[in-house]
Short mmCIF file of C-alpha atoms and ligand atoms in Angstrom, two decimals:
data_model
loop_
_atom_site.label_atom_id
_atom_site.label_comp_id
_atom_site.label_asym_id
_atom_site.label_seq_id
_atom_site.Cartn_x
_atom_site.Cartn_y
_atom_site.Cartn_z
CA MET A 1 24.84 137.61 115.36
CA ASN A 2 26.52 140.36 116.69
CA ASP A 3 31.01 139.73 117.60
CA LYS A 4 30.52 139.39 120.91
CA ASP A 5 27.98 136.45 120.33
CA GLN A 6 29.92 134.57 117.65
CA SER A 7 33.08 134.65 120.26
CA ARG A 8 30.98 133.06 122.66
CA GLU A 9 29.48 130.20 120.23
CA LEU A 10 32.83 130.11 119.18
CA LEU A 11 34.63 128.92 122.31
CA GLU A 12 31.29 127.10 123.66
CA ASP A 13 31.81 125.31 120.47
CA ALA A 14 35.85 124.16 121.35
CA ALA A 15 34.38 123.22 124.84
CA ARG A 16 31.65 121.21 123.24
CA PHE A 17 34.47 119.08 121.03
CA GLY A 18 36.65 119.34 124.00
CA ILE A 19 34.44 117.65 126.07
CA ARG A 20 33.46 115.11 123.65
CA TYR A 21 36.54 114.12 122.77
CA ARG A 22 37.21 113.57 126.86
CA GLU A 23 34.44 111.10 126.70
CA ASP A 24 35.15 109.62 123.86
CA SER A 25 39.02 108.84 124.95
CA VAL A 26 37.84 106.52 127.86
CA ASP A 27 36.56 103.45 125.10
CA ARG A 28 37.80 104.45 121.54
CA ARG A 29 40.61 103.26 120.17
CA VAL A 30 44.03 103.91 120.99
CA LYS A 31 45.57 104.03 117.84
CA PRO A 32 44.00 106.17 114.77
CA SER A 33 42.07 103.66 111.98
CA PRO A 34 44.49 104.20 109.35
CA GLU A 35 41.48 106.49 107.37
CA ALA A 36 41.42 109.23 109.83
CA VAL A 37 45.48 109.28 109.73
CA ALA A 38 45.08 109.53 105.96
CA ASN A 39 42.64 112.33 106.33
CA VAL A 40 45.73 114.84 107.90
CA GLU A 41 46.45 114.72 104.17
CA ARG A 42 43.66 117.31 104.11
CA PHE A 43 45.39 119.91 106.30
CA ILE A 44 48.35 119.98 104.07
CA GLU A 45 47.85 123.09 101.34
CA PRO A 46 49.38 126.11 99.99
CA LEU A 47 49.00 129.43 102.75
CA PRO A 48 45.36 130.45 101.90
CA GLU A 49 45.03 133.75 100.29
CA ALA A 50 41.76 134.58 102.20
CA GLY A 51 40.49 133.95 105.52
CA MET A 52 37.34 131.59 106.62
CA PRO A 53 34.83 132.43 109.23
CA ASP A 54 36.29 130.87 112.85
CA LYS A 55 33.37 128.80 113.88
CA ALA A 56 34.73 126.98 110.31
CA VAL A 57 38.22 126.65 111.43
CA LEU A 58 37.36 125.38 114.73
CA SER A 59 35.13 122.23 112.89
CA LEU A 60 37.94 121.52 110.82
CA LEU A 61 40.15 121.02 113.60
CA ASP A 62 37.66 118.55 115.02
CA ASP A 63 36.57 116.91 112.05
CA ILE A 64 39.73 116.11 110.75
CA GLY A 65 42.41 116.24 114.07
CA SER A 66 40.57 114.79 116.36
CA PRO A 67 39.46 111.36 114.51
CA ALA A 68 43.23 111.39 113.98
CA THR A 69 44.85 111.59 117.14
CA VAL A 70 46.37 108.98 119.38
CA THR A 71 44.30 108.81 122.62
CA MET A 72 47.05 109.38 124.82
CA THR A 73 44.86 111.00 127.35
CA GLY A 74 42.66 107.97 127.56
CA PRO A 75 43.32 105.34 130.27
CA ARG A 76 44.84 102.76 127.94
CA PHE A 77 48.18 104.25 126.98
CA PHE A 78 51.03 102.86 128.40
CA GLY A 79 53.39 104.38 125.75
CA PHE A 80 56.59 106.37 126.83
CA VAL A 81 56.33 107.56 129.83
CA ILE A 82 53.94 110.55 129.41
CA GLY A 83 50.97 110.63 131.82
CA GLY A 84 47.31 112.24 130.69
CA SER A 85 45.36 115.47 132.06
CA LEU A 86 43.62 115.74 135.05
CA PRO A 87 39.81 116.80 134.26
CA VAL A 88 40.75 120.03 136.64
CA THR A 89 44.04 120.70 135.31
CA VAL A 90 42.24 120.82 131.26
CA ALA A 91 39.53 123.39 133.04
CA SER A 92 42.33 125.29 134.73
CA ASN A 93 44.37 125.18 131.61
CA TRP A 94 41.26 127.14 129.58
CA LEU A 95 40.83 129.56 131.62
CA ALA A 96 44.57 130.58 131.66
CA THR A 97 44.64 130.93 128.44
CA ALA A 98 41.50 132.99 128.28
CA TRP A 99 43.34 135.27 130.67
CA ASP A 100 46.21 135.21 128.39
CA GLN A 101 48.84 136.43 130.80
CA ASN A 102 52.57 136.76 130.27
CA VAL A 103 53.95 135.89 133.22
CA VAL A 104 57.44 137.91 133.14
CA MET A 105 57.05 140.08 135.87
CA HIS A 106 54.74 139.83 138.94
CA GLU A 107 53.83 143.27 139.18
CA VAL A 108 51.54 143.33 136.02
CA THR A 109 50.30 139.52 136.40
CA PRO A 110 49.77 139.46 140.24
CA ALA A 111 47.23 136.49 140.39
CA THR A 112 49.21 134.29 138.05
CA ALA A 113 52.80 135.20 139.41
CA THR A 114 51.02 133.81 142.83
CA LEU A 115 49.84 130.70 141.87
CA GLU A 116 53.08 129.79 140.31
CA ARG A 117 54.92 130.48 143.29
CA VAL A 118 52.57 128.88 145.68
CA ALA A 119 52.29 125.90 142.90
CA MET A 120 56.49 126.00 143.45
CA ASN A 121 56.74 125.92 147.03
CA TRP A 122 54.22 123.35 147.27
CA LEU A 123 56.55 121.18 145.02
CA ILE A 124 59.31 122.06 147.19
CA GLU A 125 57.63 120.89 150.24
CA LEU A 126 56.30 118.04 148.44
CA PHE A 127 59.35 116.24 147.62
CA GLY A 128 61.11 117.08 150.84
CA LEU A 129 63.56 119.73 148.82
CA PRO A 130 65.24 122.52 150.94
CA GLY A 131 63.21 125.54 151.49
CA GLU A 132 65.47 127.80 150.31
CA SER A 133 65.35 126.21 146.99
CA ALA A 134 64.05 128.36 144.35
CA ALA A 135 62.46 126.67 140.97
CA SER A 136 61.22 127.30 137.75
CA PHE A 137 58.46 126.44 134.82
CA VAL A 138 59.63 125.42 132.14
CA THR A 139 58.56 123.45 129.09
CA GLY A 140 59.59 119.79 130.34
CA ALA A 141 62.27 117.81 131.54
CA THR A 142 64.74 118.75 129.07
CA VAL A 143 64.71 122.09 129.44
CA ALA A 144 64.42 121.48 133.29
CA ASN A 145 67.30 119.80 133.02
CA PHE A 146 69.11 122.65 130.85
CA THR A 147 67.73 125.27 133.78
CA ALA A 148 69.23 123.42 136.52
CA LEU A 149 72.38 122.98 134.96
CA ALA A 150 72.66 126.01 133.70
CA ALA A 151 72.99 127.28 137.54
CA ALA A 152 75.57 124.59 138.09
CA ARG A 153 77.70 125.72 135.64
CA ASN A 154 77.75 129.22 137.05
CA ARG A 155 78.15 127.48 140.11
CA VAL A 156 81.00 125.51 139.58
CA TYR A 157 82.70 128.47 137.75
CA SER A 158 82.58 131.16 140.20
CA ASP A 159 83.78 128.75 142.60
CA ILE A 160 86.84 128.55 140.40
CA GLY A 161 86.66 132.41 139.64
CA TRP A 162 85.54 132.25 136.34
CA ASN A 163 82.59 134.75 135.38
CA VAL A 164 80.45 131.86 132.69
CA GLU A 165 77.58 134.01 132.07
CA ALA A 166 79.50 137.30 130.80
CA ASP A 167 82.91 135.18 129.35
CA GLY A 168 81.59 132.12 128.04
CA LEU A 169 83.29 128.63 127.97
CA ILE A 170 85.79 129.13 124.81
CA GLY A 171 88.68 129.37 127.13
CA ALA A 172 87.03 128.88 129.83
CA PRO A 173 89.02 125.68 132.46
CA PRO A 174 87.12 122.32 131.72
CA VAL A 175 84.78 121.11 133.89
CA THR A 176 84.08 117.57 134.62
CA LEU A 177 80.79 116.02 134.06
CA LEU A 178 79.61 112.44 135.42
CA VAL A 179 76.49 111.04 133.89
CA GLY A 180 75.02 107.17 134.83
CA GLU A 181 75.05 105.36 131.36
CA GLU A 182 71.31 104.73 131.37
CA ALA A 183 71.24 108.63 131.10
CA HIS A 184 68.16 110.01 129.56
CA PRO A 185 69.04 111.14 126.08
CA THR A 186 67.84 114.36 126.36
CA LEU A 187 70.09 115.06 129.31
CA MET A 188 72.53 114.88 126.86
CA LYS A 189 70.97 117.26 125.04
CA SER A 190 70.93 119.86 127.66
CA LEU A 191 74.51 119.57 127.78
CA GLY A 192 75.45 120.21 124.81
CA LEU A 193 72.71 123.24 124.54
CA LEU A 194 75.28 124.42 127.61
CA GLY A 195 78.08 124.31 125.08
CA PHE A 196 79.75 121.19 126.97
CA GLY A 197 79.36 119.01 123.78
CA ARG A 198 77.00 116.08 124.19
CA GLY A 199 79.22 113.68 124.10
CA THR A 200 81.97 114.98 126.99
CA ALA A 201 80.52 113.87 130.06
CA ILE A 202 82.09 110.42 131.59
CA GLN A 203 79.69 107.33 131.55
CA VAL A 204 79.48 105.74 135.07
CA PRO A 205 78.69 102.29 134.60
CA VAL A 206 75.32 100.93 136.11
CA ASP A 207 74.15 97.78 137.53
CA GLY A 208 71.18 95.44 135.83
CA GLN A 209 68.55 98.05 136.80
CA GLY A 210 70.30 100.84 135.25
CA ARG A 211 71.76 102.29 138.51
CA MET A 212 74.91 104.09 139.13
CA ASP A 213 77.27 101.93 140.15
CA VAL A 214 78.78 104.04 143.16
CA SER A 215 82.13 101.98 143.37
CA LYS A 216 82.96 102.74 140.14
CA LEU A 217 82.88 106.69 140.56
CA PRO A 218 86.12 108.00 139.17
CA GLN A 219 88.25 109.87 141.20
CA ILE A 220 87.17 113.92 141.52
CA LYS A 221 88.68 117.01 141.16
CA GLY A 222 88.11 120.87 140.26
CA PRO A 223 85.29 121.84 138.99
CA THR A 224 82.23 118.91 138.48
CA ILE A 225 79.07 118.31 137.98
CA VAL A 226 77.55 114.95 138.28
CA CYS A 227 74.09 113.82 136.77
CA THR A 228 71.90 111.50 138.97
CA GLN A 229 68.77 110.09 137.74
CA ALA A 230 65.71 109.07 139.78
CA GLY A 231 63.78 106.86 137.52
CA ASN A 232 64.91 105.14 134.61
CA LEU A 233 62.86 105.23 131.60
CA ASN A 234 62.38 101.73 131.23
CA THR A 235 63.26 100.26 134.82
CA GLY A 236 61.69 102.93 136.41
CA ALA A 237 65.33 102.61 138.68
CA PHE A 238 66.73 104.92 140.67
CA ASP A 239 70.73 105.96 141.22
CA PRO A 240 71.64 105.70 144.73
CA VAL A 241 71.61 109.91 145.08
CA GLY A 242 72.54 109.23 148.88
CA ASP A 243 75.89 107.81 148.45
CA ILE A 244 76.69 109.65 145.61
CA CYS A 245 76.46 112.77 147.30
CA ASP A 246 78.83 111.68 149.87
CA ALA A 247 81.37 110.13 147.47
CA VAL A 248 81.37 113.63 145.63
CA ARG A 249 80.07 116.43 147.76
CA PRO A 250 82.94 116.62 149.63
CA HIS A 251 85.04 117.40 146.67
CA GLY A 252 82.80 120.26 145.94
CA ALA A 253 80.69 118.76 142.67
CA TRP A 254 77.64 119.57 142.59
CA VAL A 255 75.20 116.84 142.02
CA HIS A 256 71.84 117.40 139.86
CA VAL A 257 69.19 114.97 139.82
CA ASP A 258 66.95 114.11 136.90
CA GLY A 259 63.73 112.99 138.25
CA ALA A 260 61.29 113.82 135.18
CA PHE A 261 58.93 111.10 136.82
CA GLY A 262 60.71 109.31 139.75
CA LEU A 263 60.66 112.45 141.86
CA TRP A 264 56.86 111.97 141.93
CA ALA A 265 57.89 108.52 144.43
CA ALA A 266 58.42 111.03 147.09
CA ALA A 267 54.90 111.93 147.15
CA SER A 268 54.09 108.47 148.46
CA PRO A 269 54.97 107.61 152.01
CA ARG A 270 55.24 103.84 150.72
CA LEU A 271 57.26 104.72 148.16
CA GLN A 272 59.60 107.56 149.04
CA HIS A 273 62.13 105.41 150.11
CA LEU A 274 63.52 105.14 146.89
CA CYS A 275 64.20 108.60 146.74
CA ALA A 276 66.24 108.45 149.84
CA GLY A 277 69.18 110.73 149.74
CA VAL A 278 67.80 112.91 146.54
CA GLN A 279 67.25 115.69 148.68
CA ARG A 280 70.99 116.20 149.50
CA ALA A 281 71.66 117.12 146.01
CA ASP A 282 72.08 120.64 144.33
CA SER A 283 69.38 120.66 141.86
CA TRP A 284 66.51 118.48 140.62
CA ALA A 285 64.27 118.69 137.33
CA THR A 286 60.71 117.06 136.92
CA ASP A 287 57.85 116.86 134.56
CA ALA A 288 54.55 118.39 136.25
CA HIS A 289 52.95 117.14 132.26
CA LYS A 290 53.71 113.19 133.00
CA TRP A 291 52.59 111.75 136.73
CA LEU A 292 51.44 114.62 137.89
CA ASN A 293 48.97 114.65 135.03
CA VAL A 294 48.57 118.23 133.87
CA PRO A 295 48.68 119.16 130.07
CA TYR A 296 51.66 119.98 128.07
CA ASP A 297 54.02 121.71 128.13
CA SER A 298 54.93 121.80 132.29
CA GLY A 299 58.60 120.79 133.55
CA VAL A 300 60.11 122.37 136.75
CA ALA A 301 63.67 123.21 137.55
CA ILE A 302 64.68 123.56 141.31
CA VAL A 303 67.65 124.53 142.58
CA ARG A 304 69.16 124.92 146.12
CA ASP A 305 70.90 127.94 145.25
CA ALA A 306 68.53 129.95 144.17
CA GLY A 307 71.19 132.70 143.37
CA ALA A 308 73.33 130.47 140.95
CA LEU A 309 69.77 130.05 139.15
CA LYS A 310 68.94 133.57 139.13
CA SER A 311 72.56 134.59 137.73
CA ALA A 312 72.27 132.04 134.95
CA MET A 313 69.18 133.17 133.89
CA SER A 314 68.32 137.11 135.06
CA ILE A 315 68.78 139.49 131.88
CA THR A 316 69.05 142.05 134.81
CA ALA A 317 72.79 141.40 134.90
CA ASP A 318 72.03 141.39 138.65
CA TYR A 319 73.95 138.51 139.88
CA LEU A 320 72.73 138.97 143.66
CA LEU A 321 69.31 138.02 144.71
CA THR A 322 67.79 141.05 145.49
CA GLU A 323 65.47 140.93 148.03
CA THR A 324 62.84 142.77 146.32
CA GLU A 325 59.25 142.62 147.75
CA PHE A 326 58.03 139.89 144.22
CA ARG A 327 59.60 137.75 142.73
CA ASN A 328 59.87 138.22 139.28
CA PRO A 329 59.45 134.77 137.48
CA SER A 330 61.18 135.65 134.30
CA ASP A 331 64.74 136.04 136.36
CA PHE A 332 64.58 132.45 136.82
CA THR A 333 63.73 130.95 133.53
CA PRO A 334 65.02 130.92 129.85
CA GLU A 335 62.08 132.14 128.38
CA LEU A 336 61.20 135.73 129.07
CA SER A 337 57.69 135.60 127.37
CA ARG A 338 55.61 132.44 128.71
CA ARG A 339 52.18 131.27 129.58
CA ALA A 340 51.43 130.65 133.08
CA ARG A 341 52.01 126.81 133.08
CA GLY A 342 52.50 126.79 136.78
CA VAL A 343 48.50 127.56 137.28
CA ASP A 344 47.82 123.64 135.96
CA VAL A 345 50.12 122.23 138.62
CA TRP A 346 48.44 124.48 141.63
CA ALA A 347 44.84 123.76 140.68
CA ALA A 348 46.45 119.92 140.65
CA PHE A 349 47.71 119.98 144.11
CA LYS A 350 44.54 121.88 145.23
CA ALA A 351 41.82 119.48 143.82
CA LEU A 352 43.97 116.35 145.00
CA GLY A 353 45.43 117.68 147.63
CA ARG A 354 48.99 115.82 149.32
CA LYS A 355 47.03 112.84 149.96
CA GLY A 356 45.23 112.42 146.62
CA VAL A 357 49.01 113.09 144.73
CA ALA A 358 49.88 110.19 146.65
CA GLU A 359 47.26 108.01 145.97
CA MET A 360 47.49 108.68 142.27
CA ILE A 361 51.31 107.90 142.04
CA GLU A 362 50.46 104.55 144.19
CA ARG A 363 47.14 103.55 142.02
CA CYS A 364 49.62 103.18 138.90
CA CYS A 365 52.80 101.59 140.95
CA SER A 366 50.05 98.86 141.84
CA ASN A 367 48.69 98.71 138.58
CA ALA A 368 51.94 98.24 137.01
CA ARG A 369 52.01 95.45 139.67
CA ARG A 370 49.37 93.91 138.27
CA PHE A 371 50.28 93.83 134.65
CA ALA A 372 54.09 92.25 135.86
CA ASP A 373 51.94 89.77 137.95
CA ARG A 374 49.88 88.63 135.37
CA LEU A 375 52.42 88.75 132.21
CA ARG A 376 54.41 86.80 134.29
CA ALA A 377 52.16 84.02 135.78
CA ALA A 378 51.41 83.80 132.30
CA GLY A 379 55.08 82.18 131.51
CA TYR A 380 56.56 85.75 129.90
CA VAL A 381 59.59 87.49 131.51
CA VAL A 382 59.38 90.52 132.96
CA LEU A 383 62.78 92.18 132.73
CA ASN A 384 62.95 94.78 135.16
CA ASP A 385 62.64 94.51 139.09
CA VAL A 386 58.84 96.53 139.06
CA VAL A 387 59.59 99.27 141.78
CA LEU A 388 57.77 101.81 140.10
CA ASN A 389 55.39 102.22 137.39
CA GLN A 390 57.55 100.63 134.61
CA VAL A 391 57.02 97.03 133.12
CA LEU A 392 59.47 95.80 130.84
CA VAL A 393 58.19 92.03 129.00
CA SER A 394 59.92 89.86 127.03
CA PHE A 395 57.57 87.54 124.85
CA GLY A 396 60.64 85.24 123.73
CA ASP A 397 63.19 86.47 120.85
CA ASP A 398 63.37 89.94 119.78
CA ALA A 399 61.42 89.41 116.72
CA THR A 400 58.58 87.71 118.14
CA THR A 401 58.44 90.52 121.25
CA ARG A 402 58.23 93.14 117.82
CA ALA A 403 55.22 91.27 115.97
CA ILE A 404 53.46 91.41 119.54
CA ILE A 405 54.00 94.88 120.24
CA ALA A 406 53.04 95.57 116.32
CA ALA A 407 50.20 93.38 116.64
CA VAL A 408 49.25 95.51 120.37
CA GLN A 409 49.42 98.98 118.93
CA GLU A 410 47.38 97.66 115.80
CA ASP A 411 44.65 95.89 118.16
CA GLY A 412 43.66 99.56 119.41
CA THR A 413 42.46 98.26 123.12
CA CYS A 414 45.73 99.54 124.53
CA TRP A 415 49.17 101.05 123.28
CA CYS A 416 52.78 99.98 124.22
CA GLY A 417 55.78 100.93 123.22
CA ALA A 418 59.18 98.76 122.04
CA THR A 419 62.42 99.79 123.80
CA VAL A 420 65.46 97.74 124.02
CA TRP A 421 67.16 97.16 127.65
CA GLN A 422 70.33 95.71 127.93
CA GLY A 423 70.60 93.95 124.48
CA HIS A 424 66.97 92.76 125.07
CA THR A 425 64.11 94.08 123.03
CA ALA A 426 61.01 94.15 125.09
CA MET A 427 57.56 95.75 125.23
CA ARG A 428 58.09 98.81 127.90
CA ILE A 429 54.28 99.38 129.56
CA SER A 430 54.59 102.79 131.54
CA VAL A 431 51.27 103.36 133.85
CA CYS A 432 50.87 107.19 134.40
CA ASN A 433 47.50 107.97 133.71
CA TRP A 434 45.45 109.04 136.54
CA SER A 435 42.13 107.49 135.12
CA THR A 436 44.08 104.14 134.93
CA THR A 437 42.06 101.56 136.65
CA THR A 438 42.39 97.97 137.12
CA SER A 439 39.38 97.37 134.65
CA ASP A 440 41.63 99.10 132.37
CA VAL A 441 44.94 96.83 132.78
CA ASP A 442 42.63 93.45 133.16
CA ALA A 443 41.48 94.40 129.54
CA SER A 444 44.17 95.82 128.23
CA LEU A 445 46.05 92.25 129.29
CA ASP A 446 43.27 90.21 127.78
CA ALA A 447 44.16 91.69 124.67
CA ILE A 448 48.17 91.84 125.34
CA LEU A 449 48.05 87.87 126.12
CA THR A 450 45.76 86.78 123.65
CA ILE A 451 47.79 87.80 120.85
CA ALA A 452 50.92 87.14 122.30
CA ALA A 453 49.41 83.61 122.94
CA ARG A 454 49.02 83.81 118.68
CA HIS A 455 52.66 84.36 118.27
CA THR A 456 54.00 81.95 120.74
CA ASP A 457 53.56 78.86 122.11
CA ALA A 458 51.89 79.73 125.21
CA PRO A 459 47.99 79.09 125.65
CA PRO A 460 45.52 82.09 126.11
CA ARG A 461 44.86 82.88 130.06
C1 PLP B 501 60.47 112.09 129.69
C2 PLP B 501 61.85 112.74 130.44
C3 PLP B 501 62.69 113.30 130.15
C4 PLP B 501 62.64 114.27 129.13
O1 PLP B 501 61.10 114.90 129.56
P1 PLP B 501 60.55 115.82 128.62
O2 PLP B 501 59.64 116.44 129.06
O3 PLP B 501 60.07 115.57 127.36
O4 PLP B 501 61.61 117.05 128.04
C5 PLP B 501 64.13 113.66 131.16
N1 PLP B 501 64.41 112.35 131.76
C6 PLP B 501 63.77 111.40 131.92
C7 PLP B 501 64.48 110.84 132.96
C8 PLP B 501 62.20 111.55 131.29
O5 PLP B 501 61.84 110.41 131.47
#
C-alpha cells in the first residue's frame, strides 16, 4: 500500500468509527460502564520511544476511548447546559479540519474568513443586534465574556483618558463593576483574567428566579461596567436587561449580556419576548456549542463598538478601525492562530435556516415543559418557572434528591445533574440537544419516576 492509500484508509476508518459511534449514541447507555471507564487506564503509559502505525493508533482510540465516553451527544443527556452536534456541523467540522486553515488573515484564508464573516452577520441579524457590531469566534462563552469585557474595559477607560492597553491597570482609576448575585461563575473568572479581580464586583440582589432586581442597583458614578445575564444556568431566567439599560446608560455605564444559551431565545418569535431590551446593551457573549448544537469549541463575542473591540484585541497597534478591504479575524480575537470554528456555525445556519433554528429552540423548550408537567403531576416540586429549557426538580429533602440523581445516572437511560438552587438541592434537567424527541423525554421520565418512586412514598406512574 502506498502512502496515499494508507492515508485514505485511515481517514475512512475515522469516518466509519465516528459514524458508528453517533448511530449507537441514540440507544446506548448514557453513562459508560464501570469496566469501560476502568479501561481508560490503558492510555496511561510513559512517552513511547518508538511510534505505532497510524491505523493502530486510531483503533486504540476507538477501542478504549469510544466505550468510555458519556454519551453527551445523544438525545437523553440533560446535564449542565451543553447541547449536542448537528450532523451537518460534525461534517463541516471534519472538512474544515481537513482544510487546516489558520484564520488569522483574510488574504490567506479567503474561504474560511468569508464564511466566518457571513456567519457573524447572520448571528447579529438573528439576535436582532445592532448592525454596526463586530463579532469574534472564540472557544466558548467564558472567553466570549472575557473578549467582550476587554472591549468594555478599553472603552470605559478611554472615556476618562486612560489608555488601558498601553498602561495597564496598575495605577489606573477604579472601575465600578456590577453583576447579579446569580452571575455565572465563569463571568467572575473573566473579570479576574482582565485584572479586575474575581471578588471586586458589587453583587446586585436577585429575585426567586435569579433575575437582577433593578430597584437594588446602586447609585452609579464614574467608569462602570454592568454584567447582566440572559439565561440563568439553573432556572433559565433573564435579567431585565432593558430596565437595567434605562437605569445605568444615562450615567455612561457599559452594559454587557452573558447570553451563553439564553440569547438563542431571540431566534424564536414565541420566545423572543424574554430577550426584550437585550439589544440595547453594548456587548454580548454566547455559545454556539450549546444551543446551536455545533461541535466544541465555539463561542461568540459581539460588541456594538467595533473600534473598542479592535483596540483591545488587535496586535497591530492600530487603534482605529481602518476601512481595509478585508476584515482580519485576528484583529478581534484573543487568539492569533486558530481553527476556522465559524464554519460550523455557518453550516448550522445554512442547513436549518432561520425557521429551523427557531424550531430547534422551541422544540427543546416544549420538551422541558413536558418534563416539568409530568414531574409535577407525579407530585414532585418544580422549583423554577419553566420559561425556557431548564427544569429544576426536588424529590423531597436534599439527601433523597441526591440519591435519586445518582440512581438516575447509574440507570443509564438518561443523565441529569445535581445543583443547589437558593438553598435547595435539585435535579437539573437541561434540554438543548437538537435530536431529543418526545419519546426520549417520555423514556427518560419513565426511568426517573420509577427510580423516584423507589426512594419516596410516591406511587410509580
Ligand atoms: C455555559 C455558560 C458559560 C460558560 O460557557 P463556556 O462555553 O463553557 O465557556 C457562561 N455563562 C453562562 C450563562 C453559561 O451557561
